[in-house]
Short mmCIF file of C-alpha atoms in Angstrom, two decimals:
data_model
loop_
_atom_site.label_atom_id
_atom_site.label_comp_id
_atom_site.label_asym_id
_atom_site.label_seq_id
_atom_site.Cartn_x
_atom_site.Cartn_y
_atom_site.Cartn_z
CA MET A 29 -42.88 -293.47 -18.76
CA ARG A 30 -44.36 -292.25 -15.74
CA VAL A 31 -42.09 -292.04 -12.81
CA HIS A 32 -43.69 -291.97 -8.93
CA LEU A 33 -41.22 -291.29 -6.21
CA GLY A 34 -41.55 -290.41 -2.61
CA CYS A 35 -39.40 -289.95 0.57
CA ASP A 36 -38.77 -288.37 3.92
CA HIS A 37 -36.89 -285.61 4.91
CA ALA A 38 -33.98 -286.85 4.06
CA GLY A 39 -34.93 -287.23 0.85
CA LEU A 40 -36.68 -284.23 -0.17
CA GLU A 41 -33.70 -282.10 -1.93
CA LEU A 42 -32.79 -285.02 -4.35
CA LYS A 43 -37.25 -286.08 -4.97
CA SER A 44 -36.99 -282.08 -5.65
CA HIS A 45 -34.29 -281.98 -7.84
CA LEU A 46 -35.65 -285.56 -9.33
CA ILE A 47 -38.55 -284.17 -10.74
CA GLY A 48 -37.34 -281.06 -12.13
CA TRP A 49 -34.47 -283.67 -13.88
CA LEU A 50 -36.95 -286.33 -15.07
CA THR A 51 -39.20 -283.68 -16.54
CA ASP A 52 -36.55 -282.58 -18.49
CA HIS A 53 -35.46 -285.86 -19.82
CA GLY A 54 -39.09 -286.88 -20.58
CA TYR A 55 -40.21 -288.95 -18.01
CA GLU A 56 -43.80 -288.23 -16.82
CA PRO A 57 -42.89 -287.53 -12.61
CA VAL A 58 -45.94 -287.90 -10.27
CA ASP A 59 -44.62 -286.82 -6.44
CA HIS A 60 -46.29 -288.62 -3.37
CA GLY A 61 -45.14 -286.40 -1.11
CA PRO A 62 -44.17 -284.75 1.26
CA PHE A 63 -44.00 -281.61 -0.03
CA VAL A 64 -42.45 -279.69 2.98
CA TYR A 65 -39.92 -279.95 5.61
CA ASP A 66 -40.97 -282.53 8.19
CA ALA A 67 -37.77 -283.62 10.43
CA VAL A 68 -39.90 -286.32 12.35
CA ASP A 69 -41.98 -287.61 9.48
CA ASP A 70 -42.64 -291.46 8.40
CA TYR A 71 -41.22 -292.55 5.39
CA PRO A 72 -44.11 -295.63 4.70
CA VAL A 73 -46.80 -293.02 4.58
CA PHE A 74 -44.98 -291.62 1.37
CA CYS A 75 -43.18 -294.56 0.03
CA LEU A 76 -46.19 -297.04 0.07
CA ARG A 77 -48.13 -294.47 -1.92
CA ALA A 78 -45.37 -294.16 -4.47
CA ALA A 79 -45.10 -297.84 -4.44
CA GLU A 80 -48.84 -298.39 -5.04
CA GLY A 81 -48.73 -295.98 -8.01
CA VAL A 82 -46.47 -298.31 -9.73
CA ALA A 83 -48.23 -301.65 -9.08
CA GLU A 84 -52.32 -299.46 -9.96
CA ASP A 85 -50.04 -297.99 -13.40
CA ARG A 86 -48.53 -301.57 -13.86
CA ALA A 87 -52.04 -303.45 -13.84
CA ALA A 88 -53.51 -300.99 -15.78
CA GLY A 89 -50.55 -302.36 -18.41
CA LEU A 90 -48.44 -298.42 -18.04
CA ASP A 91 -44.88 -298.34 -18.28
CA SER A 92 -44.13 -296.89 -14.90
CA LEU A 93 -41.66 -297.37 -12.01
CA GLY A 94 -40.93 -295.69 -9.20
CA VAL A 95 -38.16 -293.91 -7.02
CA VAL A 96 -38.28 -293.88 -2.93
CA ILE A 97 -35.51 -292.07 -1.22
CA GLY A 98 -34.29 -291.61 2.54
CA GLY A 99 -31.23 -291.36 4.42
CA SER A 100 -30.29 -294.66 3.45
CA GLY A 101 -32.52 -296.43 1.22
CA ASN A 102 -33.28 -299.22 3.46
CA GLY A 103 -36.12 -298.47 5.07
CA GLU A 104 -38.12 -296.93 1.61
CA GLN A 105 -37.13 -300.25 -0.14
CA ILE A 106 -38.86 -302.55 2.69
CA ALA A 107 -42.01 -300.41 2.66
CA ALA A 108 -41.96 -300.64 -1.66
CA ASN A 109 -41.46 -304.09 -1.48
CA LYS A 110 -44.48 -304.38 1.30
CA VAL A 111 -46.51 -303.05 -1.63
CA LYS A 112 -48.47 -306.55 -3.70
CA GLY A 113 -45.90 -307.53 -6.30
CA ILE A 114 -43.16 -304.98 -6.15
CA ARG A 115 -39.44 -305.75 -6.71
CA ALA A 116 -37.83 -302.57 -5.10
CA ALA A 117 -34.08 -302.73 -4.59
CA LEU A 118 -31.49 -300.93 -2.90
CA ALA A 119 -28.63 -299.11 -5.37
CA TRP A 120 -25.62 -298.13 -4.23
CA SER A 121 -23.62 -297.91 -7.70
CA GLU A 122 -24.39 -297.50 -10.96
CA GLU A 123 -23.97 -302.00 -11.15
CA THR A 124 -26.59 -302.55 -8.68
CA ALA A 125 -28.96 -300.08 -10.41
CA SER A 126 -28.81 -302.01 -13.67
CA LEU A 127 -28.56 -305.23 -11.87
CA ALA A 128 -31.77 -304.81 -10.38
CA ARG A 129 -33.39 -304.01 -13.54
CA GLU A 130 -30.95 -306.57 -15.17
CA HIS A 131 -32.17 -309.30 -13.22
CA ASN A 132 -34.97 -308.55 -10.79
CA ASP A 133 -36.74 -306.48 -13.01
CA ALA A 134 -37.01 -304.14 -10.27
CA TRP A 135 -39.73 -301.82 -10.78
CA VAL A 136 -38.86 -299.77 -7.85
CA VAL A 137 -35.18 -298.03 -7.03
CA ALA A 138 -34.41 -297.07 -3.64
CA VAL A 139 -31.36 -294.81 -2.86
CA GLY A 140 -30.07 -292.80 -0.02
CA GLY A 141 -30.23 -289.49 0.63
CA ARG A 142 -27.03 -289.44 3.48
CA MET A 143 -24.80 -291.56 1.26
CA HIS A 144 -24.27 -290.05 -2.23
CA SER A 145 -24.11 -287.10 -3.54
CA LEU A 146 -26.65 -285.38 -5.54
CA ASP A 147 -24.82 -285.76 -8.64
CA GLU A 148 -24.29 -289.88 -7.99
CA MET A 149 -27.94 -290.30 -6.82
CA THR A 150 -29.50 -288.44 -9.71
CA ARG A 151 -27.14 -291.11 -11.85
CA LEU A 152 -28.40 -294.46 -10.10
CA VAL A 153 -31.98 -293.45 -11.47
CA GLU A 154 -30.72 -292.35 -14.57
CA VAL A 155 -29.04 -295.54 -15.01
CA PHE A 156 -31.94 -297.49 -13.29
CA LEU A 157 -34.53 -296.02 -15.69
CA ALA A 158 -32.57 -296.67 -18.93
CA THR A 159 -32.05 -300.30 -17.84
CA PRO A 160 -34.33 -302.95 -19.57
CA PHE A 161 -35.65 -306.20 -18.39
CA PRO A 162 -33.98 -308.72 -21.18
CA GLY A 163 -36.23 -311.40 -20.06
CA ASP A 164 -34.09 -314.27 -19.36
CA GLU A 165 -35.20 -316.97 -18.68
CA ARG A 166 -34.01 -318.04 -15.83
CA HIS A 167 -34.23 -313.84 -14.19
CA VAL A 168 -38.21 -315.09 -15.03
CA ARG A 169 -37.96 -318.15 -13.54
CA ARG A 170 -36.45 -316.51 -10.29
CA ILE A 171 -39.14 -313.54 -9.90
CA GLY A 172 -42.10 -316.45 -10.91
CA GLN A 173 -41.17 -318.15 -7.91
CA MET A 174 -41.08 -314.83 -6.08
CA ALA A 175 -44.55 -314.02 -7.06
CA ALA A 176 -45.83 -317.23 -6.27
CA TYR A 177 -45.05 -317.57 -3.25
CA GLU A 178 -46.49 -313.84 -2.30
CA ASP A 179 -49.64 -314.92 -3.59
CA THR A 180 -49.84 -318.56 -2.00
CA ARG A 181 -47.20 -318.34 0.81
CA VAL A 182 -46.25 -321.55 -0.72
CA LEU A 183 -42.21 -322.14 -0.76
CA PRO A 184 -40.79 -323.49 -4.10
CA PRO A 185 -39.38 -327.13 -3.92
CA LEU A 186 -35.87 -327.22 -2.98
CA PRO A 187 -33.75 -328.86 -6.36
CA SER A 188 -32.63 -332.27 -5.65
CA SER A 189 -28.68 -330.48 -4.76
CA ALA A 190 -30.10 -329.21 -1.49
CA LEU A 191 -31.99 -332.36 -0.78
CA ASP A 192 -28.71 -333.98 -1.60
CA ALA A 193 -26.94 -331.64 1.16
CA PRO A 194 -25.89 -333.18 4.80
CA PRO A 195 -27.93 -332.18 8.04
CA PRO A 196 -27.27 -329.06 9.44
CA ALA A 197 -24.33 -329.13 12.32
CA PRO A 198 -26.38 -328.93 15.99
CA ASN A 199 -24.90 -326.44 18.14
CA ALA A 200 -22.95 -326.93 20.58
#
């Protein structure tokens, strides 16, 4: 499996570590940068490229996932989610890393380089990469709703339970 990586200065140490770890574990890492420490670099430059790499691989039928890393992982996740077709999830525990794949078929995981130890972050990535998407109908349906909205910008219809709800209270 190919794994695309992008980060900012706060994730550079983990990204460097992960490239070796991925290679040692049979993955093919693709490094989208940065390649040197720059305390004022901009994470979108690198994280968008990593997410684009995943999207292009997936469109070509290749097995590919991505990892984006920053101080908290929040901005990196947001950047990756701007790429059409990408679902990026922020992982802060093994459970959130596995649920990102199991429930959301996320293709990119974001982790915070200042939030966890190197070993903890490596484990989050390991869990994410090793967890398959089982394809349960309810998750496929929900992902389909998001994909349709991304393409059409038409909101999915409200369920009948929402149509029977009382209107929101006016602001006092």
